[in-house]
Short mmCIF file of C-alpha atoms and ligand atoms in Angstrom, two decimals:
data_model
loop_
_atom_site.label_atom_id
_atom_site.label_comp_id
_atom_site.label_asym_id
_atom_site.label_seq_id
_atom_site.Cartn_x
_atom_site.Cartn_y
_atom_site.Cartn_z
CA UNK A 816 67.06 -71.23 -65.94
CA UNK A 817 64.67 -68.42 -66.78
CA UNK A 818 66.52 -65.20 -67.68
CA UNK A 819 65.06 -62.04 -66.57
CA UNK A 820 64.84 -58.89 -68.94
CA UNK A 821 63.44 -55.66 -68.12
CA UNK A 822 62.48 -53.03 -71.26
CA UNK A 823 60.99 -49.89 -71.21
CA UNK A 824 58.15 -50.08 -73.53
CA UNK A 825 56.57 -46.44 -73.28
CA UNK A 826 56.89 -43.60 -70.94
CA UNK A 827 57.20 -44.85 -67.38
CA UNK A 828 56.35 -48.50 -68.54
CA UNK A 829 58.56 -51.42 -68.16
CA UNK A 830 58.07 -54.83 -69.23
CA UNK A 831 59.75 -57.67 -67.17
CA UNK A 832 59.83 -61.09 -68.91
CA UNK A 833 61.42 -64.38 -68.05
CA UNK A 834 60.96 -65.92 -71.37
CA UNK A 835 57.91 -67.91 -69.87
CA UNK A 836 55.74 -64.73 -68.31
CA UNK A 837 55.60 -61.06 -68.19
CA UNK A 838 55.15 -58.54 -65.45
CA UNK A 839 54.74 -54.91 -65.79
CA UNK A 840 56.20 -51.85 -63.84
CA UNK A 841 54.66 -48.61 -64.25
CA UNK A 842 56.42 -45.87 -62.59
CA UNK A 843 55.04 -42.36 -61.85
CA UNK A 844 57.55 -40.29 -59.60
CA UNK A 845 59.15 -42.60 -57.10
CA UNK A 846 56.39 -45.20 -57.03
CA UNK A 847 55.47 -48.23 -58.99
CA UNK A 848 52.56 -50.07 -60.10
CA UNK A 849 53.20 -53.80 -60.29
CA UNK A 850 50.92 -55.43 -63.06
CA UNK A 851 51.26 -59.37 -62.21
CA UNK A 852 54.03 -61.20 -60.40
CA UNK A 853 55.11 -64.28 -62.21
CA UNK A 854 55.43 -67.72 -61.12
CA UNK A 855 56.23 -68.61 -57.68
CA UNK A 856 59.85 -69.40 -58.58
CA UNK A 857 60.01 -65.81 -59.64
CA UNK A 858 59.32 -63.87 -56.35
CA UNK A 859 63.59 -63.03 -56.34
CA UNK A 860 63.08 -61.87 -60.20
CA UNK A 861 60.00 -59.66 -59.30
CA UNK A 862 62.35 -58.01 -56.56
CA UNK A 863 65.50 -57.78 -59.33
CA UNK A 864 63.19 -56.25 -61.69
CA UNK A 865 62.34 -53.37 -59.47
CA UNK A 866 66.06 -52.90 -58.80
CA UNK A 867 66.73 -52.62 -62.42
CA UNK A 868 64.61 -49.58 -62.82
CA UNK A 869 66.13 -48.03 -59.77
CA UNK A 870 63.16 -48.86 -57.32
CA UNK A 871 62.63 -51.13 -54.29
CA UNK A 872 59.70 -53.04 -52.87
CA UNK A 873 58.87 -50.30 -50.74
CA UNK A 874 58.19 -48.12 -53.93
CA UNK A 875 55.50 -50.56 -54.94
CA UNK A 876 52.13 -48.43 -54.25
CA UNK A 877 50.05 -51.29 -55.37
CA UNK A 878 49.67 -54.55 -57.41
CA UNK A 879 47.23 -54.97 -60.05
CA UNK A 880 46.30 -58.72 -61.22
CA UNK A 881 44.98 -59.62 -64.64
CA UNK A 882 44.02 -62.94 -63.57
CA UNK A 883 44.54 -65.49 -60.74
CA UNK A 884 46.66 -67.99 -62.74
CA UNK A 885 49.82 -69.40 -61.03
CA UNK A 886 51.88 -67.54 -63.66
CA UNK A 887 50.54 -64.45 -62.75
CA UNK A 888 50.08 -64.37 -59.20
CA UNK A 889 52.58 -66.94 -57.93
CA UNK A 890 55.20 -64.47 -57.06
CA UNK A 891 53.10 -62.49 -54.70
CA UNK A 892 53.25 -64.81 -51.43
CA UNK A 893 56.98 -65.18 -51.48
CA UNK A 894 58.43 -61.79 -52.82
CA UNK A 895 57.82 -59.70 -49.47
CA UNK A 896 55.53 -57.17 -51.10
CA UNK A 897 53.09 -55.41 -48.66
CA UNK A 898 51.38 -53.23 -50.92
CA UNK A 899 47.57 -53.69 -51.60
CA UNK A 900 46.72 -56.04 -54.26
CA UNK A 901 43.73 -55.67 -56.55
CA UNK A 902 42.05 -57.18 -59.47
CA UNK A 903 38.51 -57.21 -61.08
CA UNK A 904 35.68 -57.83 -59.02
CA UNK A 905 34.76 -60.98 -60.62
CA UNK A 906 38.53 -62.54 -60.16
CA UNK A 907 38.69 -61.95 -56.35
CA UNK A 908 36.92 -65.15 -55.70
CA UNK A 909 39.38 -67.00 -57.94
CA UNK A 910 42.51 -65.31 -56.64
CA UNK A 911 41.52 -66.52 -53.07
CA UNK A 912 41.04 -69.98 -54.50
CA UNK A 913 37.33 -70.44 -53.81
CA UNK A 914 37.55 -72.10 -57.15
CA UNK A 915 40.07 -72.90 -59.65
CA UNK A 916 39.78 -72.30 -63.35
CA UNK A 917 43.06 -73.55 -64.81
CA UNK A 918 44.25 -76.00 -67.07
CA UNK A 919 44.97 -79.24 -65.42
CA UNK A 920 48.04 -81.31 -65.29
CA UNK A 921 45.99 -83.73 -67.34
CA UNK A 922 45.30 -81.04 -69.89
CA UNK A 923 49.00 -80.63 -70.39
CA UNK A 924 49.73 -84.55 -70.28
CA UNK A 925 47.61 -85.28 -72.99
CA UNK A 926 49.42 -82.78 -75.26
CA UNK A 927 52.88 -83.78 -74.09
CA UNK A 928 53.48 -85.75 -77.55
CA UNK A 929 54.12 -82.05 -78.89
CA UNK A 930 57.73 -81.44 -78.23
CA UNK A 931 56.87 -77.67 -77.61
CA UNK A 932 54.36 -78.47 -74.62
CA UNK A 933 56.48 -80.98 -73.22
CA UNK A 934 59.64 -78.58 -73.02
CA UNK A 935 57.54 -75.89 -71.55
CA UNK A 936 55.89 -78.13 -69.11
CA UNK A 937 59.39 -78.92 -67.67
CA UNK A 938 60.52 -75.33 -67.63
CA UNK A 939 57.39 -74.33 -65.86
CA UNK A 940 57.59 -77.11 -63.34
CA UNK A 941 61.09 -75.60 -62.42
CA UNK A 942 59.54 -72.35 -61.55
CA UNK A 943 56.68 -73.61 -59.33
CA UNK A 944 53.91 -74.11 -61.58
CA UNK A 945 52.27 -76.91 -59.23
CA UNK A 946 52.54 -74.72 -56.31
CA UNK A 947 49.64 -73.41 -54.67
CA UNK A 948 49.27 -69.58 -54.84
CA UNK A 949 46.62 -67.59 -53.54
CA UNK A 950 46.34 -64.03 -52.30
CA UNK A 951 43.84 -63.91 -49.33
CA UNK A 952 43.87 -60.26 -49.17
CA UNK A 953 43.11 -59.36 -52.67
CA UNK A 954 40.54 -56.33 -53.07
CA UNK A 955 38.35 -55.59 -55.89
CA UNK A 956 39.44 -52.59 -58.07
CA UNK A 957 36.59 -50.15 -59.20
CA UNK A 958 35.91 -50.23 -62.86
CA UNK A 959 34.84 -47.12 -65.24
CA UNK A 960 37.35 -44.73 -62.98
CA UNK A 961 40.91 -44.25 -63.18
CA UNK A 962 42.75 -45.89 -60.10
CA UNK A 963 44.77 -43.97 -57.67
CA UNK A 964 47.97 -45.85 -58.70
CA UNK A 965 50.95 -44.86 -60.59
CA UNK A 966 50.23 -44.56 -64.15
CA UNK A 967 46.42 -43.94 -63.52
CA UNK A 968 45.17 -47.08 -64.94
CA UNK A 969 41.59 -47.99 -65.77
CA UNK A 970 40.44 -51.48 -65.02
CA UNK A 971 38.75 -52.95 -68.07
CA UNK A 972 36.56 -56.40 -67.67
CA UNK A 973 38.07 -58.97 -70.38
CA UNK A 974 36.55 -62.32 -69.11
CA UNK A 975 37.10 -65.58 -71.03
CA UNK A 976 40.53 -66.60 -70.12
CA UNK A 977 39.30 -66.76 -66.74
CA UNK A 978 35.68 -65.52 -65.62
CA UNK A 979 37.16 -62.10 -64.19
CA UNK A 980 40.13 -61.88 -66.38
CA UNK A 981 40.82 -57.85 -66.08
CA UNK A 982 43.15 -55.64 -68.43
CA UNK A 983 44.75 -52.32 -67.33
CA UNK A 984 44.55 -49.28 -69.57
CA UNK A 985 47.19 -46.80 -68.89
CA UNK A 986 45.92 -44.41 -71.19
CA UNK A 987 48.59 -41.58 -70.70
CA UNK A 988 51.35 -44.09 -71.66
CA UNK A 989 49.10 -45.32 -74.47
CA UNK A 990 49.76 -48.92 -73.00
CA UNK A 991 47.09 -51.78 -72.58
CA UNK A 992 48.33 -54.53 -70.04
CA UNK A 993 46.31 -57.36 -71.71
CA UNK A 994 47.21 -60.33 -69.56
CA UNK A 995 46.36 -63.61 -70.96
CA UNK A 996 43.41 -61.95 -73.16
CA UNK A 997 45.76 -61.23 -75.89
CA UNK A 998 49.36 -62.23 -76.12
CA UNK A 999 51.98 -61.84 -78.62
CA UNK A 1000 53.98 -65.07 -78.23
CA UNK A 1001 54.10 -68.24 -76.31
CA UNK A 1002 56.76 -71.09 -75.78
CA UNK A 1003 53.78 -73.62 -77.15
CA UNK A 1004 52.92 -71.87 -80.10
CA UNK A 1005 56.50 -70.72 -80.99
CA UNK A 1006 54.48 -67.77 -83.12
CA UNK A 1007 55.09 -64.21 -82.63
CA UNK A 1008 52.54 -61.37 -83.13
CA UNK A 1009 49.11 -60.96 -81.54
CA UNK A 1010 47.26 -64.20 -80.81
CA UNK A 1011 44.97 -65.70 -78.45
CA UNK A 1012 46.40 -68.27 -76.05
CA UNK A 1013 46.02 -72.10 -77.18
CA UNK A 1014 42.27 -73.04 -76.66
CA UNK A 1015 42.87 -75.45 -73.74
CA UNK A 1016 44.01 -72.74 -71.48
CA UNK A 1017 40.64 -70.67 -71.97
CA UNK A 1018 38.07 -71.23 -69.61
CA UNK A 1019 35.39 -69.57 -72.06
CA UNK A 1020 36.86 -69.53 -75.65
CA UNK A 1021 33.72 -67.71 -76.86
CA UNK A 1022 33.66 -65.19 -74.29
CA UNK A 1023 37.56 -64.79 -74.63
CA UNK A 1024 36.76 -63.80 -78.31
CA UNK A 1025 34.19 -61.27 -77.19
CA UNK A 1026 36.62 -59.59 -74.99
CA UNK A 1027 38.89 -59.08 -77.91
CA UNK A 1028 36.24 -56.60 -79.18
CA UNK A 1029 36.69 -54.73 -75.83
CA UNK A 1030 40.57 -54.57 -76.34
CA UNK A 1031 39.81 -53.24 -80.07
CA UNK A 1032 37.96 -50.09 -78.55
CA UNK A 1033 40.88 -48.81 -76.41
CA UNK A 1034 42.57 -45.72 -77.40
CA UNK A 1035 46.37 -47.25 -77.15
CA UNK A 1036 49.23 -48.16 -79.25
CA UNK A 1037 51.53 -50.56 -77.13
CA UNK A 1038 50.39 -53.80 -75.86
CA UNK A 1039 52.28 -55.08 -72.39
CA UNK A 1040 51.11 -58.71 -73.00
CA UNK A 1041 51.35 -61.62 -70.15
CA UNK A 1042 53.30 -63.57 -72.66
CA UNK A 1043 55.45 -62.67 -75.56
CA UNK A 1044 57.27 -59.23 -76.42
CA UNK A 1045 55.62 -55.85 -76.57
CA UNK A 1046 53.80 -54.95 -79.71
CA UNK A 1047 53.21 -51.49 -81.10
CA UNK A 1048 50.24 -50.69 -83.51
CA UNK A 1049 46.63 -49.91 -83.04
CA UNK A 1050 44.49 -51.95 -80.86
CA UNK A 1051 42.17 -52.85 -83.95
CA UNK A 1052 45.00 -54.19 -86.02
CA UNK A 1053 46.37 -56.32 -82.86
CA UNK A 1054 42.83 -57.61 -82.51
CA UNK A 1055 42.45 -58.45 -86.35
CA UNK A 1056 45.93 -60.21 -86.44
CA UNK A 1057 44.78 -62.36 -83.47
CA UNK A 1058 41.89 -63.42 -85.13
CA UNK A 1059 43.43 -63.82 -88.64
ZN1 ZN B 193 49.55 -66.72 -68.39
#
């Protein structure tokens, strides 16, 4: 069973984690921006994470999706949220499931000789990894200008993991929600610290590497990753470590 932890990582910014995946809760006044929403089986944990920070579902002003993989949008159709949902323009058709750019069950199966992969695949099956999650009402968020949502995030195109992968820069708090463009741990690698996801998860590994340069340029000192613990330090250092 996945356990939920909710940790404040910067002013108004909370990292929710199940050990398998993370999402972010960014508070401004009474309102919250939710960044990603876990697996389908995490819907009740998304609600619980809001309760942990003293907020309710109705306090969510908007949801930002880094990319439309089942571990990041899965909780949305089932958690009862009515707030508008946004992602980068290029990720919108993916979230509507006009196509799917995700590691297949076969990609995982051929690696199941690795006990870490096998254990991980059993855990993610338990939280609904093979359920169909779509977000038909998702809208494109504008880029280059702060969004009118709690934390005033800036959407940053970081393609590669998926074609429309988008990071969110909360400049005031000094936090970048990097999604899966840059993670800090994963049950499959067992390693801690800034790192890219294993290659077989990436739609375009070369593009994913180029997106690290985009992250390196952001003025922030904390990473809220899609997987793994929060990380503190300069973005240039995070990227150097991810490439080491
Ligand atoms: Zn992920």
